[in-house]
Amino acid sequence: MIHNVKFRQSYLFFLFVIAFFLQSVLLVSCRQNTKPDVSDIHLEVKTERFDKDLYAGKSIALKLTDSLLNIKYGKFYEDFAHRMVGTPEYTTLKIAEMMYKDQAYSDLQKEVDSVFKDLSPFDKQISQTFKYIKYYYPQAKVPRFIYFVSGFAVQTPVGDDYLGIGLDMFLGKDSKFYKAIVRSVPTYLSRRFAPEYLVPRVAETYIREDLFPERDEDRTLLAKMIHNGKVLYFMDQVLPDDVPDSVKIGYTTKQLDWCKHFEGDIWGYYLQSNLLFETDYQAIQVLLSDGPFTPGLGERTESAPKLGVWTGWQIVRKYMQENKEVTLAQLMGERDSQKILNLSKYKPKSN
């Protein structure tokens, strides 16, 4: 009898596991089916390795290297020399010479080559992301994607025809280089300098800089919240389904959980403090800026940063959930932030 009971319990457990597995498969399937079919969009991103070409030029005549880099990379090479690692008074030739003499640059390039032995998976993800972008915005211009190493000067610069990807800013949070530059690049930033952030940051930069730059007239906290929420919602639509929300917004898992737990309290704080229509830069910037936490909110330093960005994201998600007839293009083109808030029916409960 005892054996029968044990068998029955095991059998029920087995059925539970099977049911849970099938439910998980269905949920994953549903999430995957939310994205449109882009198989007919023929787009294969061709990335370029400026970092490789620059480093390889170290072994040949400097003037020849400089000439070849100018011919191949044009404006990017000028921006690299004059705006990223140097200043306008230095020539591209001089910048190349200085970098070749710097052992730290050689060490950094070797580290990049060690971490990124094969960039094809990233190229594939970027291609897929831009297929979705082209699906929603067929006229969107796909930039040149240029990998480079700048000595931690810049992560994803945008130029007239390019989007740069600083590989030295995605080495992994435990890289020895980040520990050495902690005074200029604090840990709350460098923990995001990891490979899994590469494609999301490329997508975000393109969306913010090329597709939907913030309007000067969007001065209230609410307008800025909705703008940022739109950007993150657009990222939801074009990034792989397995990219976590924490990576999209740049939170730790703990910070994300904190926001979810205190979502109603955060919303109540905006309302009680009359912040939604505040236009004073200093008053609202603390709720939009990056940092280790939001000063004045939460116990100790447990709060998440840029809470206005997080809340804007939730409002936009709720708006699209409540108004299923609204297309992505209509959302991105809607300039009335109050309308989006009203129709979202966003009223999270406090704890």
GROMACS .gro file of C-alpha atoms in nm:
model
  351
    1MET     CA    1   0.000   0.000   0.000
    2ILE     CA    2   0.281   0.238   0.088
    3HIS     CA    3   0.454   0.158  -0.239
    4ASN     CA    4   0.132   0.232  -0.426
    5VAL     CA    5   0.104   0.570  -0.258
    6LYS     CA    6   0.460   0.655  -0.349
    7PHE     CA    7   0.402   0.545  -0.704
    8ARG     CA    8   0.088   0.757  -0.726
    9GLN     CA    9   0.273   1.062  -0.593
   10SER     CA   10   0.557   1.006  -0.840
   11TYR     CA   11   0.307   0.960  -1.120
   12LEU     CA   12   0.127   1.283  -1.029
   13PHE     CA   13   0.460   1.464  -1.009
   14PHE     CA   14   0.549   1.330  -1.352
   15LEU     CA   15   0.219   1.457  -1.493
   16PHE     CA   16   0.279   1.795  -1.331
   17VAL     CA   17   0.623   1.820  -1.489
   18ILE     CA   18   0.484   1.727  -1.831
   19ALA     CA   19   0.202   1.982  -1.797
   20PHE     CA   20   0.446   2.252  -1.687
   21PHE     CA   21   0.675   2.171  -1.978
   22LEU     CA   22   0.390   2.189  -2.230
   23GLN     CA   23   0.270   2.518  -2.080
   24SER     CA   24   0.623   2.659  -2.106
   25VAL     CA   25   0.648   2.550  -2.468
   26LEU     CA   26   0.314   2.714  -2.545
   27LEU     CA   27   0.418   3.037  -2.374
   28VAL     CA   28   0.746   3.049  -2.565
   29SER     CA   29   0.560   2.971  -2.887
   30CYS     CA   30   0.313   3.252  -2.822
   31ARG     CA   31   0.593   3.498  -2.756
   32GLN     CA   32   0.774   3.396  -3.069
   33ASN     CA   33   0.457   3.426  -3.277
   34THR     CA   34   0.411   3.788  -3.175
   35LYS     CA   35   0.687   3.895  -3.411
   36PRO     CA   36   0.611   3.937  -3.782
   37ASP     CA   37   0.752   3.711  -4.051
   38VAL     CA   38   1.052   3.891  -4.201
   39SER     CA   39   1.189   3.601  -4.404
   40ASP     CA   40   1.111   3.788  -4.728
   41ILE     CA   41   1.320   4.089  -4.624
   42HIS     CA   42   1.661   4.031  -4.774
   43LEU     CA   43   1.908   4.208  -4.551
   44GLU     CA   44   2.245   4.085  -4.436
   45VAL     CA   45   2.444   4.338  -4.239
   46LYS     CA   46   2.806   4.368  -4.347
   47THR     CA   47   3.016   4.477  -4.053
   48GLU     CA   48   3.365   4.618  -4.092
   49ARG     CA   49   3.666   4.568  -3.865
   50PHE     CA   50   3.838   4.903  -3.835
   51ASP     CA   51   4.013   4.776  -3.525
   52LYS     CA   52   4.169   4.489  -3.721
   53ASP     CA   53   4.271   4.711  -4.012
   54LEU     CA   54   4.423   4.971  -3.781
   55TYR     CA   55   4.618   4.716  -3.580
   56ALA     CA   56   4.737   4.531  -3.893
   57GLY     CA   57   4.871   4.860  -4.028
   58LYS     CA   58   5.122   4.870  -3.746
   59SER     CA   59   5.354   4.642  -3.941
   60ILE     CA   60   5.362   4.848  -4.262
   61ALA     CA   61   5.462   5.200  -4.355
   62LEU     CA   62   5.270   5.451  -4.142
   63LYS     CA   63   5.183   5.686  -4.426
   64LEU     CA   64   5.054   5.398  -4.637
   65THR     CA   65   4.840   5.272  -4.348
   66ASP     CA   66   4.700   5.621  -4.291
   67SER     CA   67   4.617   5.656  -4.660
   68LEU     CA   68   4.446   5.316  -4.680
   69LEU     CA   69   4.241   5.382  -4.369
   70ASN     CA   70   4.132   5.721  -4.504
   71ILE     CA   71   4.025   5.562  -4.832
   72LYS     CA   72   3.833   5.275  -4.673
   73TYR     CA   73   3.679   5.443  -4.370
   74GLY     CA   74   3.665   5.810  -4.468
   75LYS     CA   75   3.450   6.008  -4.226
   76PHE     CA   76   3.466   5.741  -3.960
   77TYR     CA   77   3.847   5.753  -3.954
   78GLU     CA   78   3.837   6.132  -3.924
   79ASP     CA   79   3.586   6.116  -3.640
   80PHE     CA   80   3.787   5.843  -3.470
   81ALA     CA   81   4.101   6.057  -3.476
   82HIS     CA   82   3.947   6.399  -3.412
   83ARG     CA   83   3.651   6.327  -3.184
   84MET     CA   84   3.689   5.985  -3.019
   85VAL     CA   85   4.053   5.931  -2.926
   86GLY     CA   86   4.201   6.267  -3.023
   87THR     CA   87   4.117   6.630  -3.096
   88PRO     CA   88   4.098   6.830  -3.422
   89GLU     CA   89   4.455   6.960  -3.396
   90TYR     CA   90   4.591   6.606  -3.439
   91THR     CA   91   4.607   6.453  -3.786
   92THR     CA   92   4.488   6.099  -3.849
   93LEU     CA   93   4.851   6.010  -3.918
   94LYS     CA   94   4.961   6.143  -3.578
   95ILE     CA   95   4.683   5.959  -3.394
   96ALA     CA   96   4.775   5.629  -3.560
   97GLU     CA   97   5.140   5.683  -3.471
   98MET     CA   98   5.056   5.757  -3.107
   99MET     CA   99   4.838   5.447  -3.077
  100TYR     CA  100   5.105   5.222  -3.226
  101LYS     CA  101   5.353   5.346  -2.965
  102ASP     CA  102   5.112   5.279  -2.678
  103GLN     CA  103   5.155   4.928  -2.537
  104ALA     CA  104   4.820   4.956  -2.361
  105TYR     CA  105   4.649   4.982  -2.701
  106SER     CA  106   4.819   4.661  -2.817
  107ASP     CA  107   4.721   4.483  -2.497
  108LEU     CA  108   4.363   4.600  -2.532
  109GLN     CA  109   4.338   4.485  -2.893
  110LYS     CA  110   4.466   4.142  -2.792
  111GLU     CA  111   4.200   4.125  -2.520
  112VAL     CA  112   3.933   4.219  -2.774
  113ASP     CA  113   4.053   3.945  -3.010
  114SER     CA  114   4.044   3.698  -2.721
  115VAL     CA  115   3.687   3.780  -2.619
  116PHE     CA  116   3.549   3.823  -2.970
  117LYS     CA  117   3.700   3.531  -3.159
  118ASP     CA  118   3.394   3.517  -3.383
  119LEU     CA  119   3.163   3.814  -3.439
  120SER     CA  120   2.933   3.637  -3.684
  121PRO     CA  121   2.666   3.559  -3.418
  122PHE     CA  122   2.644   3.930  -3.338
  123ASP     CA  123   2.630   4.019  -3.706
  124LYS     CA  124   2.343   3.774  -3.747
  125GLN     CA  125   2.151   3.924  -3.455
  126ILE     CA  126   2.206   4.278  -3.585
  127SER     CA  127   2.081   4.167  -3.928
  128GLN     CA  128   1.767   4.014  -3.778
  129THR     CA  129   1.701   4.323  -3.567
  130PHE     CA  130   1.727   4.548  -3.870
  131LYS     CA  131   1.497   4.321  -4.068
  132TYR     CA  132   1.231   4.395  -3.809
  133ILE     CA  133   1.313   4.766  -3.826
  134LYS     CA  134   1.280   4.756  -4.206
  135TYR     CA  135   0.950   4.567  -4.171
  136TYR     CA  136   0.802   4.851  -3.967
  137TYR     CA  137   0.990   5.132  -4.142
  138PRO     CA  138   1.081   5.022  -4.498
  139GLN     CA  139   1.246   5.356  -4.573
  140ALA     CA  140   1.482   5.332  -4.275
  141LYS     CA  141   1.844   5.365  -4.386
  142VAL     CA  142   2.071   5.090  -4.257
  143PRO     CA  143   2.406   5.242  -4.158
  144ARG     CA  144   2.756   5.102  -4.198
  145PHE     CA  145   2.845   4.904  -3.887
  146ILE     CA  146   3.208   4.951  -3.792
  147TYR     CA  147   3.380   4.768  -3.508
  148PHE     CA  148   3.661   4.961  -3.342
  149VAL     CA  149   3.871   4.998  -3.027
  150SER     CA  150   3.909   5.345  -2.874
  151GLY     CA  151   4.051   5.286  -2.529
  152PHE     CA  152   3.710   5.322  -2.360
  153ALA     CA  153   3.640   5.661  -2.517
  154VAL     CA  154   3.299   5.583  -2.665
  155GLN     CA  155   3.069   5.282  -2.699
  156THR     CA  156   2.831   5.330  -2.994
  157PRO     CA  157   2.904   5.656  -3.179
  158VAL     CA  158   2.682   5.766  -3.466
  159GLY     CA  159   2.807   5.947  -3.776
  160ASP     CA  160   2.663   6.061  -4.108
  161ASP     CA  161   2.663   5.711  -4.255
  162TYR     CA  162   2.787   5.481  -3.980
  163LEU     CA  163   2.714   5.336  -3.640
  164GLY     CA  164   3.032   5.243  -3.457
  165ILE     CA  165   3.061   4.956  -3.212
  166GLY     CA  166   3.340   4.991  -2.957
  167LEU     CA  167   3.433   4.632  -2.882
  168ASP     CA  168   3.648   4.738  -2.588
  169MET     CA  169   3.325   4.848  -2.418
  170PHE     CA  170   3.174   4.495  -2.430
  171LEU     CA  171   3.454   4.277  -2.293
  172GLY     CA  172   3.263   4.142  -1.992
  173LYS     CA  173   3.202   4.299  -1.653
  174ASP     CA  174   3.497   4.117  -1.494
  175SER     CA  175   3.755   4.241  -1.743
  176LYS     CA  176   4.080   4.347  -1.578
  177PHE     CA  177   4.072   4.666  -1.784
  178TYR     CA  178   3.750   4.791  -1.625
  179LYS     CA  179   3.889   4.742  -1.278
  180ALA     CA  180   4.182   4.962  -1.376
  181ILE     CA  181   3.963   5.253  -1.494
  182VAL     CA  182   3.704   5.246  -1.216
  183ARG     CA  183   3.767   5.612  -1.129
  184SER     CA  184   3.662   5.732  -1.473
  185VAL     CA  185   3.416   5.450  -1.547
  186PRO     CA  186   3.227   5.349  -1.230
  187THR     CA  187   3.126   4.989  -1.171
  188TYR     CA  188   2.755   5.055  -1.224
  189LEU     CA  189   2.843   5.139  -1.584
  190SER     CA  190   3.116   4.885  -1.654
  191ARG     CA  191   2.905   4.593  -1.530
  192ARG     CA  192   2.705   4.650  -1.852
  193PHE     CA  193   3.016   4.634  -2.070
  194ALA     CA  194   2.944   4.273  -2.159
  195PRO     CA  195   2.884   4.090  -2.489
  196GLU     CA  196   2.513   4.034  -2.422
  197TYR     CA  197   2.462   4.412  -2.424
  198LEU     CA  198   2.616   4.465  -2.768
  199VAL     CA  199   2.312   4.416  -2.991
  200PRO     CA  200   2.064   4.589  -2.754
  201ARG     CA  201   2.289   4.895  -2.730
  202VAL     CA  202   2.329   4.906  -3.109
  203ALA     CA  203   1.951   4.888  -3.149
  204GLU     CA  204   1.886   5.151  -2.882
  205THR     CA  205   2.141   5.391  -3.027
  206TYR     CA  206   1.992   5.362  -3.376
  207ILE     CA  207   1.636   5.404  -3.247
  208ARG     CA  208   1.723   5.707  -3.034
  209GLU     CA  209   1.959   5.883  -3.273
  210ASP     CA  210   1.832   5.796  -3.620
  211LEU     CA  211   1.467   5.694  -3.599
  212PHE     CA  212   1.315   5.881  -3.306
  213PRO     CA  213   1.533   6.158  -3.162
  214GLU     CA  214   1.378   6.335  -2.866
  215ARG     CA  215   1.193   6.655  -2.954
  216ASP     CA  216   1.296   6.984  -2.793
  217GLU     CA  217   0.934   7.059  -2.705
  218ASP     CA  218   0.903   6.745  -2.492
  219ARG     CA  219   1.000   6.916  -2.170
  220THR     CA  220   0.769   6.774  -1.905
  221LEU     CA  221   0.860   6.466  -1.709
  222LEU     CA  222   0.558   6.286  -1.854
  223ALA     CA  223   0.662   6.366  -2.213
  224LYS     CA  224   1.013   6.243  -2.147
  225MET     CA  225   0.883   5.931  -1.973
  226ILE     CA  226   0.662   5.845  -2.270
  227HIS     CA  227   0.940   5.914  -2.521
  228ASN     CA  228   1.175   5.679  -2.336
  229GLY     CA  229   0.897   5.427  -2.297
  230LYS     CA  230   0.838   5.427  -2.672
  231VAL     CA  231   1.208   5.364  -2.737
  232LEU     CA  232   1.212   5.064  -2.504
  233TYR     CA  233   0.883   4.932  -2.643
  234PHE     CA  234   1.027   4.957  -2.993
  235MET     CA  235   1.325   4.757  -2.867
  236ASP     CA  236   1.077   4.495  -2.745
  237GLN     CA  237   0.955   4.457  -3.101
  238VAL     CA  238   1.287   4.434  -3.283
  239LEU     CA  239   1.523   4.254  -3.044
  240PRO     CA  240   1.536   3.875  -2.997
  241ASP     CA  241   1.267   3.744  -2.760
  242ASP     CA  242   1.526   3.609  -2.521
  243VAL     CA  243   1.681   3.949  -2.444
  244PRO     CA  244   1.587   4.017  -2.079
  245ASP     CA  245   1.417   4.341  -1.979
  246SER     CA  246   1.707   4.402  -1.741
  247VAL     CA  247   1.949   4.411  -2.035
  248LYS     CA  248   1.725   4.639  -2.241
  249ILE     CA  249   1.706   4.903  -1.970
  250GLY     CA  250   2.043   4.830  -1.811
  251TYR     CA  251   1.922   4.719  -1.468
  252THR     CA  252   2.050   4.444  -1.247
  253THR     CA  253   1.796   4.169  -1.178
  254LYS     CA  254   1.764   4.307  -0.826
  255GLN     CA  255   1.687   4.658  -0.955
  256LEU     CA  256   1.428   4.521  -1.195
  257ASP     CA  257   1.260   4.327  -0.914
  258TRP     CA  258   1.265   4.642  -0.697
  259CYS     CA  259   1.083   4.839  -0.967
  260LYS     CA  260   0.819   4.570  -1.010
  261HIS     CA  261   0.765   4.541  -0.635
  262PHE     CA  262   0.735   4.917  -0.579
  263GLU     CA  263   0.573   5.011  -0.910
  264GLY     CA  264   0.260   5.149  -0.743
  265ASP     CA  265   0.461   5.340  -0.484
  266ILE     CA  266   0.680   5.492  -0.753
  267TRP     CA  267   0.371   5.606  -0.943
  268GLY     CA  268   0.223   5.746  -0.621
  269TYR     CA  269   0.544   5.942  -0.561
  270TYR     CA  270   0.512   6.115  -0.900
  271LEU     CA  271   0.150   6.208  -0.832
  272GLN     CA  272   0.197   6.324  -0.474
  273SER     CA  273   0.498   6.534  -0.571
  274ASN     CA  274   0.322   6.685  -0.876
  275LEU     CA  275   0.609   6.575  -1.098
  276LEU     CA  276   0.434   6.460  -1.416
  277PHE     CA  277   0.411   6.808  -1.564
  278GLU     CA  278   0.728   6.943  -1.406
  279THR     CA  279   0.965   7.105  -1.656
  280ASP     CA  280   1.251   7.207  -1.427
  281TYR     CA  281   1.554   7.020  -1.557
  282GLN     CA  282   1.717   6.956  -1.221
  283ALA     CA  283   1.392   6.837  -1.063
  284ILE     CA  284   1.319   6.574  -1.327
  285GLN     CA  285   1.664   6.476  -1.444
  286VAL     CA  286   1.727   6.273  -1.130
  287LEU     CA  287   1.442   6.047  -1.246
  288LEU     CA  288   1.579   6.010  -1.598
  289SER     CA  289   1.955   5.994  -1.554
  290ASP     CA  290   2.164   5.683  -1.516
  291GLY     CA  291   2.337   5.608  -1.189
  292PRO     CA  292   2.382   5.343  -0.922
  293PHE     CA  293   2.041   5.429  -0.769
  294THR     CA  294   1.783   5.710  -0.741
  295PRO     CA  295   1.877   5.949  -0.459
  296GLY     CA  296   1.604   6.001  -0.202
  297LEU     CA  297   1.400   5.693  -0.289
  298GLY     CA  298   1.410   5.351  -0.128
  299GLU     CA  299   1.601   5.233   0.174
  300ARG     CA  300   1.976   5.270   0.169
  301THR     CA  301   2.083   5.242  -0.197
  302GLU     CA  302   1.843   4.970  -0.310
  303SER     CA  303   1.638   5.178  -0.552
  304ALA     CA  304   1.683   5.150  -0.927
  305PRO     CA  305   1.806   5.446  -1.135
  306LYS     CA  306   1.617   5.630  -1.414
  307LEU     CA  307   1.278   5.543  -1.269
  308GLY     CA  308   1.104   5.778  -1.513
  309VAL     CA  309   1.235   5.568  -1.801
  310TRP     CA  310   1.111   5.248  -1.638
  311THR     CA  311   0.765   5.394  -1.567
  312GLY     CA  312   0.733   5.532  -1.919
  313TRP     CA  313   0.802   5.184  -2.053
  314GLN     CA  314   0.526   5.033  -1.840
  315ILE     CA  315   0.278   5.303  -1.944
  316VAL     CA  316   0.349   5.243  -2.313
  317ARG     CA  317   0.322   4.867  -2.273
  318LYS     CA  318  -0.012   4.910  -2.095
  319TYR     CA  319  -0.129   5.152  -2.365
  320MET     CA  320  -0.056   4.902  -2.640
  321GLN     CA  321  -0.219   4.625  -2.438
  322GLU     CA  322  -0.537   4.829  -2.391
  323ASN     CA  323  -0.546   4.959  -2.749
  324LYS     CA  324  -0.470   4.661  -2.968
  325GLU     CA  325  -0.579   4.839  -3.286
  326VAL     CA  326  -0.290   5.085  -3.253
  327THR     CA  327   0.004   4.995  -3.476
  328LEU     CA  328   0.367   5.039  -3.381
  329ALA     CA  329   0.402   5.321  -3.634
  330GLN     CA  330   0.097   5.496  -3.488
  331LEU     CA  331   0.241   5.463  -3.139
  332MET     CA  332   0.575   5.609  -3.240
  333GLY     CA  333   0.404   5.893  -3.425
  334GLU     CA  334   0.170   5.986  -3.140
  335ARG     CA  335   0.292   6.309  -2.981
  336ASP     CA  336   0.025   6.349  -2.715
  337SER     CA  337   0.178   6.195  -2.404
  338GLN     CA  338  -0.131   6.276  -2.197
  339LYS     CA  339  -0.347   6.081  -2.444
  340ILE     CA  340  -0.118   5.778  -2.415
  341LEU     CA  341  -0.133   5.796  -2.035
  342ASN     CA  342  -0.512   5.833  -2.028
  343LEU     CA  343  -0.581   5.551  -2.273
  344SER     CA  344  -0.329   5.324  -2.104
  345LYS     CA  345  -0.545   5.311  -1.789
  346TYR     CA  346  -0.218   5.285  -1.601
  347LYS     CA  347  -0.294   5.266  -1.228
  348PRO     CA  348  -0.051   5.034  -1.053
  349LYS     CA  349  -0.135   4.942  -0.696
  350SER     CA  350   0.088   5.041  -0.405
  351ASN     CA  351   0.212   4.787  -0.156
   0.00000   0.00000   0.00000
